[in-house]
């Protein structure tokens, strides 16, 4: 099958247009795998898609799926396709669940109805962002890790571990993860401290990428507790410098009905422009890859 592929945005992303049949499940897996490894962000346009098709397509490239603890699930998807419904405002740049030990390899988005105005999903190439940071700031982030704090109620941690999981299962899992400290409250909620690098190695190629949840977590619950791993504060000046470096790297996915996006969560940060159109319908899946 011949694919028409063109560059997307300022980074390594690619846009794949339909040439011939509109069944995305017929696309050659080996070609998509090779493209994704080099691009990190692939958008498929012109194909017939749906939340279930996205799940089936993602399943070809995944060993298992993860969930977002806040989003409602779509019926018939085994709970692993969710509707993106959390607010209509601007979403800060972040790597998905990089504030926790449950970070997936990839995220998938499928557009059913785009917003009439705004609502674009935003993307930043973390490899290029790291290259743009001045040497002194790079050294700071190499020397100090990020420290995040999270609270997972009983129903929320089951979204990560599975509905049949027990508290003992969660504790066994967390005990084996580097950088994790936790406390179980009497109501079975888990308070989690997670320490991780700000700069990570990409899954494909082993490049340095500034792909983390630094910017988004400052706005979230317990975000005021976030710090470097030595307890020192992450100053507004540091944050402003990162934000300034990101300005020239921002790419916007102006959604078309049926678009499907496949994003490398070890390389790209993503966010969203604000919108007001209540008809907007975007679905997501999170997965761990098989290649």
CSV table of C-alpha atoms in Angstrom, one decimal:
chain,number,residue,atom,x,y,z
A,1,UNK,CA,0.0,0.0,0.0
A,2,UNK,CA,1.3,3.4,-1.0
A,3,UNK,CA,1.2,6.1,1.8
A,4,UNK,CA,1.4,9.8,1.1
A,5,UNK,CA,3.4,11.2,3.9
A,6,UNK,CA,4.3,14.8,4.5
A,7,UNK,CA,6.1,16.7,7.3
A,8,UNK,CA,4.0,18.0,10.2
A,9,UNK,CA,5.0,21.0,12.2
A,10,UNK,CA,8.4,22.2,13.3
A,11,UNK,CA,9.7,18.9,14.7
A,12,UNK,CA,9.9,15.4,13.4
A,13,UNK,CA,6.1,14.8,13.1
A,14,UNK,CA,4.5,13.3,10.0
A,15,UNK,CA,1.0,13.5,8.5
A,16,UNK,CA,-0.2,10.4,6.7
A,17,UNK,CA,-2.9,10.9,4.1
A,18,UNK,CA,-5.2,8.2,2.8
A,19,UNK,CA,-4.3,6.9,-0.7
A,20,UNK,CA,-6.8,4.3,-1.7
A,21,UNK,CA,-8.9,2.3,0.8
A,22,UNK,CA,-10.0,4.1,3.9
A,23,UNK,CA,-9.6,1.2,6.3
A,24,UNK,CA,-6.8,2.2,8.6
A,25,UNK,CA,-6.6,-1.3,9.9
A,26,UNK,CA,-5.2,-2.4,6.5
A,27,UNK,CA,-2.2,-0.1,6.8
A,28,UNK,CA,1.1,-2.1,6.9
A,29,UNK,CA,2.2,-2.4,10.5
A,30,UNK,CA,5.9,-2.5,9.6
A,31,UNK,CA,5.8,0.7,7.7
A,32,UNK,CA,3.8,2.5,10.5
A,33,UNK,CA,6.3,1.2,13.1
A,34,UNK,CA,9.3,2.5,11.1
A,35,UNK,CA,7.6,5.8,10.6
A,36,UNK,CA,6.7,6.2,14.2
A,37,UNK,CA,10.2,5.4,15.4
A,38,UNK,CA,11.6,8.2,13.4
A,39,UNK,CA,8.8,10.7,13.7
A,40,UNK,CA,7.5,10.4,17.3
A,41,UNK,CA,4.2,12.0,16.2
A,42,UNK,CA,2.1,10.6,13.4
A,43,UNK,CA,-1.3,11.9,12.3
A,44,UNK,CA,-3.5,9.8,10.1
A,45,UNK,CA,-6.0,11.8,8.0
A,46,UNK,CA,-8.8,10.7,5.6
A,47,UNK,CA,-9.5,7.3,7.1
A,48,UNK,CA,-12.7,6.0,8.6
A,49,UNK,CA,-12.2,5.9,12.3
A,50,UNK,CA,-14.1,5.6,15.6
A,51,UNK,CA,-13.2,5.1,19.2
A,52,UNK,CA,-13.4,1.3,18.6
A,53,UNK,CA,-11.3,1.5,15.5
A,54,UNK,CA,-8.7,3.5,17.3
A,55,UNK,CA,-8.6,0.8,20.0
A,56,UNK,CA,-8.2,-2.0,17.5
A,57,UNK,CA,-5.5,-0.1,15.6
A,58,UNK,CA,-3.6,0.7,18.7
A,59,UNK,CA,-3.9,-2.9,19.8
A,60,UNK,CA,-1.7,-3.9,16.8
A,61,UNK,CA,1.2,-2.0,18.2
A,62,UNK,CA,0.6,-2.5,22.0
A,63,UNK,CA,1.2,-5.1,24.6
A,64,UNK,CA,-1.3,-3.6,27.1
A,65,UNK,CA,-3.3,-0.4,27.8
A,66,UNK,CA,-3.4,2.1,30.7
A,67,UNK,CA,-6.1,4.6,31.8
A,68,UNK,CA,-6.4,8.2,32.7
A,69,UNK,CA,-7.8,8.4,36.3
A,70,UNK,CA,-10.1,11.3,35.5
A,71,UNK,CA,-11.7,10.6,32.0
A,72,UNK,CA,-14.9,8.6,31.5
A,73,UNK,CA,-14.6,5.3,29.6
A,74,UNK,CA,-16.3,4.5,26.4
A,75,UNK,CA,-18.6,1.5,26.4
A,76,UNK,CA,-17.4,-1.6,24.6
A,77,UNK,CA,-13.7,-0.7,24.8
A,78,UNK,CA,-12.8,-2.8,27.9
A,79,UNK,CA,-12.4,0.6,29.7
A,80,UNK,CA,-9.3,1.6,27.7
A,81,UNK,CA,-10.8,4.2,25.4
A,82,UNK,CA,-11.8,7.4,27.2
A,83,UNK,CA,-13.4,10.6,26.3
A,84,UNK,CA,-11.4,13.8,26.8
A,85,UNK,CA,-13.7,15.8,28.9
A,86,UNK,CA,-11.7,17.6,31.6
A,87,UNK,CA,-12.6,21.2,31.1
A,88,UNK,CA,-12.4,23.5,28.1
A,89,UNK,CA,-9.5,25.7,29.1
A,90,UNK,CA,-5.9,25.7,28.0
A,91,UNK,CA,-3.9,22.6,29.0
A,92,UNK,CA,-0.2,23.1,29.9
A,93,UNK,CA,2.5,21.1,28.1
A,94,UNK,CA,3.1,17.7,29.6
A,95,UNK,CA,4.2,14.2,28.9
A,96,UNK,CA,1.3,11.9,29.8
A,97,UNK,CA,1.4,10.6,33.4
A,98,UNK,CA,5.1,11.6,33.6
A,99,UNK,CA,4.2,12.7,37.2
A,100,UNK,CA,3.7,9.1,38.2
A,101,UNK,CA,5.3,5.6,37.8
A,102,UNK,CA,2.5,4.7,35.4
A,103,UNK,CA,3.7,6.6,32.4
A,104,UNK,CA,2.7,4.9,29.2
A,105,UNK,CA,4.8,4.6,26.1
A,106,UNK,CA,2.3,6.2,23.7
A,107,UNK,CA,-0.9,8.1,23.6
A,108,UNK,CA,-3.6,7.9,20.9
A,109,UNK,CA,-6.2,10.5,20.0
A,110,UNK,CA,-9.2,10.1,17.7
A,111,UNK,CA,-11.3,13.1,16.6
A,112,UNK,CA,-15.0,12.5,16.1
A,113,UNK,CA,-16.1,16.2,16.2
A,114,UNK,CA,-13.6,19.0,16.2
A,115,UNK,CA,-14.3,22.3,18.0
A,116,UNK,CA,-15.7,25.0,15.7
A,117,UNK,CA,-12.9,27.2,16.9
A,118,UNK,CA,-9.9,26.5,19.1
A,119,UNK,CA,-9.4,23.2,20.9
A,120,UNK,CA,-6.3,22.2,18.9
A,121,UNK,CA,-4.1,19.6,20.5
A,122,UNK,CA,-0.7,21.1,20.9
A,123,UNK,CA,2.6,19.3,20.6
A,124,UNK,CA,6.3,20.1,21.4
A,125,UNK,CA,9.2,17.9,20.4
A,126,UNK,CA,11.1,17.3,23.6
A,127,UNK,CA,14.3,16.5,21.8
A,128,UNK,CA,14.4,19.9,20.1
A,129,UNK,CA,13.3,21.6,23.3
A,130,UNK,CA,16.3,20.1,25.2
A,131,UNK,CA,18.6,21.3,22.4
A,132,UNK,CA,17.3,24.9,22.8
A,133,UNK,CA,17.9,25.1,26.6
A,134,UNK,CA,21.0,27.0,27.6
A,135,UNK,CA,23.9,24.9,29.0
A,136,UNK,CA,23.5,26.1,32.6
A,137,UNK,CA,19.8,25.1,32.7
A,138,UNK,CA,20.6,21.7,31.1
A,139,UNK,CA,23.1,21.1,33.9
A,140,UNK,CA,20.6,22.0,36.5
A,141,UNK,CA,18.1,19.5,35.2
A,142,UNK,CA,20.8,16.9,34.9
A,143,UNK,CA,21.9,17.4,38.5
A,144,UNK,CA,18.4,17.6,40.0
A,145,UNK,CA,15.4,15.3,39.5
A,146,UNK,CA,11.8,16.4,39.8
A,147,UNK,CA,9.6,15.4,42.8
A,148,UNK,CA,5.9,15.0,42.3
A,149,UNK,CA,3.1,14.3,44.8
A,150,UNK,CA,-0.1,12.5,43.9
A,151,UNK,CA,-3.2,11.2,45.7
A,152,UNK,CA,-5.0,8.2,44.3
A,153,UNK,CA,-8.4,7.3,45.8
A,154,UNK,CA,-9.4,3.6,45.8
A,155,UNK,CA,-11.4,3.9,42.6
A,156,UNK,CA,-8.6,5.8,40.8
A,157,UNK,CA,-5.7,3.4,41.5
A,158,UNK,CA,-7.8,0.6,40.2
A,159,UNK,CA,-7.9,2.3,36.9
A,160,UNK,CA,-4.2,1.8,36.6
A,161,UNK,CA,-4.0,-1.7,38.2
A,162,UNK,CA,-7.3,-3.2,36.9
A,163,UNK,CA,-10.6,-3.6,38.6
A,164,UNK,CA,-9.6,-6.9,40.2
A,165,UNK,CA,-6.5,-5.5,41.8
A,166,UNK,CA,-6.2,-5.4,45.6
A,167,UNK,CA,-4.4,-3.0,47.7
A,168,UNK,CA,-1.7,-5.6,48.3
A,169,UNK,CA,-1.2,-5.8,44.5
A,170,UNK,CA,-0.7,-2.1,44.3
A,171,UNK,CA,1.8,-2.2,47.2
A,172,UNK,CA,3.7,-5.0,45.5
A,173,UNK,CA,3.9,-3.0,42.3
A,174,UNK,CA,4.9,0.2,44.0
A,175,UNK,CA,7.6,-1.4,46.1
A,176,UNK,CA,9.4,-2.5,43.0
A,177,UNK,CA,9.6,0.9,41.4
A,178,UNK,CA,12.6,3.2,41.8
A,179,UNK,CA,11.9,6.7,43.0
A,180,UNK,CA,8.6,5.8,44.6
A,181,UNK,CA,7.6,6.4,48.3
A,182,UNK,CA,4.0,6.1,49.4
A,183,UNK,CA,1.6,6.1,52.3
A,184,UNK,CA,-1.8,4.3,52.5
A,185,UNK,CA,-4.4,6.2,54.3
A,186,UNK,CA,-7.2,4.5,56.4
A,187,UNK,CA,-9.7,4.9,53.5
A,188,UNK,CA,-7.3,3.0,51.1
A,189,UNK,CA,-6.2,6.1,49.3
A,190,UNK,CA,-2.6,6.2,48.3
A,191,UNK,CA,-0.4,9.3,48.7
A,192,UNK,CA,2.5,9.0,46.4
A,193,UNK,CA,5.8,10.7,46.1
A,194,UNK,CA,7.5,10.1,42.8
A,195,UNK,CA,11.1,11.3,41.9
A,196,UNK,CA,12.1,11.1,38.3
A,197,UNK,CA,14.5,12.9,35.8
A,198,UNK,CA,13.3,16.0,33.9
A,199,UNK,CA,15.3,14.8,30.9
A,200,UNK,CA,14.7,11.3,29.6
A,201,UNK,CA,16.0,9.1,26.9
A,202,UNK,CA,13.7,8.6,24.0
A,203,UNK,CA,12.4,5.0,23.5
A,204,UNK,CA,13.8,5.1,19.9
A,205,UNK,CA,17.3,6.4,19.3
A,206,UNK,CA,18.1,7.1,23.0
A,207,UNK,CA,18.1,10.9,22.5
A,208,UNK,CA,17.8,13.3,25.4
A,209,UNK,CA,14.3,14.8,25.6
A,210,UNK,CA,12.8,17.3,27.9
A,211,UNK,CA,9.6,15.4,28.2
A,212,UNK,CA,8.0,15.6,31.7
A,213,UNK,CA,5.1,17.1,33.7
A,214,UNK,CA,6.9,20.1,35.2
A,215,UNK,CA,4.7,22.7,33.7
A,216,UNK,CA,1.3,21.0,34.0
A,217,UNK,CA,1.8,19.8,37.6
A,218,UNK,CA,2.3,23.3,39.0
A,219,UNK,CA,-1.4,23.9,38.4
A,220,UNK,CA,-2.7,20.6,39.8
A,221,UNK,CA,-3.7,19.2,43.1
A,222,UNK,CA,-0.7,19.0,45.4
A,223,UNK,CA,1.2,20.8,42.8
A,224,UNK,CA,2.4,23.4,45.3
A,225,UNK,CA,4.4,20.6,46.9
A,226,UNK,CA,6.3,19.8,43.7
A,227,UNK,CA,10.1,20.5,43.9
A,228,UNK,CA,13.5,19.3,42.9
A,229,UNK,CA,14.4,16.0,44.6
A,230,UNK,CA,16.6,17.9,47.2
A,231,UNK,CA,13.6,19.9,48.3
A,232,UNK,CA,14.6,23.1,46.6
A,233,UNK,CA,12.0,25.1,44.8
A,234,UNK,CA,11.6,25.2,41.1
A,235,UNK,CA,11.5,29.0,40.6
A,236,UNK,CA,9.2,30.9,38.3
A,237,UNK,CA,12.4,32.1,36.5
A,238,UNK,CA,13.3,28.5,35.6
A,239,UNK,CA,9.7,27.8,34.4
A,240,UNK,CA,9.6,31.0,32.4
A,241,UNK,CA,12.9,30.1,30.7
A,242,UNK,CA,11.5,26.7,29.7
A,243,UNK,CA,8.3,28.3,28.4
A,244,UNK,CA,10.2,30.8,26.4
A,245,UNK,CA,12.3,28.1,24.7
A,246,UNK,CA,9.0,26.3,23.8
A,247,UNK,CA,7.4,29.1,21.9
A,248,UNK,CA,9.1,28.4,18.5
A,249,UNK,CA,8.4,24.7,18.9
A,250,UNK,CA,4.7,24.6,19.4
A,251,UNK,CA,2.7,22.7,16.7
A,252,UNK,CA,-1.1,22.7,16.7
A,253,UNK,CA,-3.1,19.7,15.4
A,254,UNK,CA,-6.2,21.4,13.9
A,255,UNK,CA,-8.5,18.4,14.1
A,256,UNK,CA,-10.5,17.1,11.1
A,257,UNK,CA,-13.3,14.6,11.7
A,258,UNK,CA,-11.8,11.1,11.7
A,259,UNK,CA,-8.2,12.2,12.4
A,260,UNK,CA,-6.2,9.8,14.5
A,261,UNK,CA,-2.9,10.7,16.2
A,262,UNK,CA,-0.2,8.4,17.5
A,263,UNK,CA,2.3,10.1,19.9
A,264,UNK,CA,5.6,8.9,21.4
A,265,UNK,CA,5.3,9.8,25.1
A,266,UNK,CA,9.0,9.5,25.7
A,267,UNK,CA,9.7,12.3,23.1
A,268,UNK,CA,6.7,14.7,22.8
A,269,UNK,CA,4.9,16.9,25.2
A,270,UNK,CA,1.3,17.8,24.4
A,271,UNK,CA,-1.3,20.2,25.6
A,272,UNK,CA,-4.5,21.9,24.2
A,273,UNK,CA,-5.8,25.3,23.2
A,274,UNK,CA,-8.9,26.5,25.0
A,275,UNK,CA,-12.3,26.2,23.3
A,276,UNK,CA,-16.0,26.8,23.9
A,277,UNK,CA,-17.7,24.5,21.5
A,278,UNK,CA,-19.5,21.8,23.6
A,279,UNK,CA,-19.9,19.5,20.6
A,280,UNK,CA,-16.1,18.8,20.5
A,281,UNK,CA,-15.5,15.0,20.9
A,282,UNK,CA,-12.0,13.7,21.2
A,283,UNK,CA,-11.2,10.2,22.4
A,284,UNK,CA,-7.9,8.9,23.8
A,285,UNK,CA,-6.1,5.7,24.7
A,286,UNK,CA,-2.8,5.1,26.5
A,287,UNK,CA,-0.6,2.1,25.7
A,288,UNK,CA,2.6,0.3,26.2
A,289,UNK,CA,4.2,-0.6,22.8
A,290,UNK,CA,5.2,-4.0,21.4
A,291,UNK,CA,8.2,-2.8,19.4
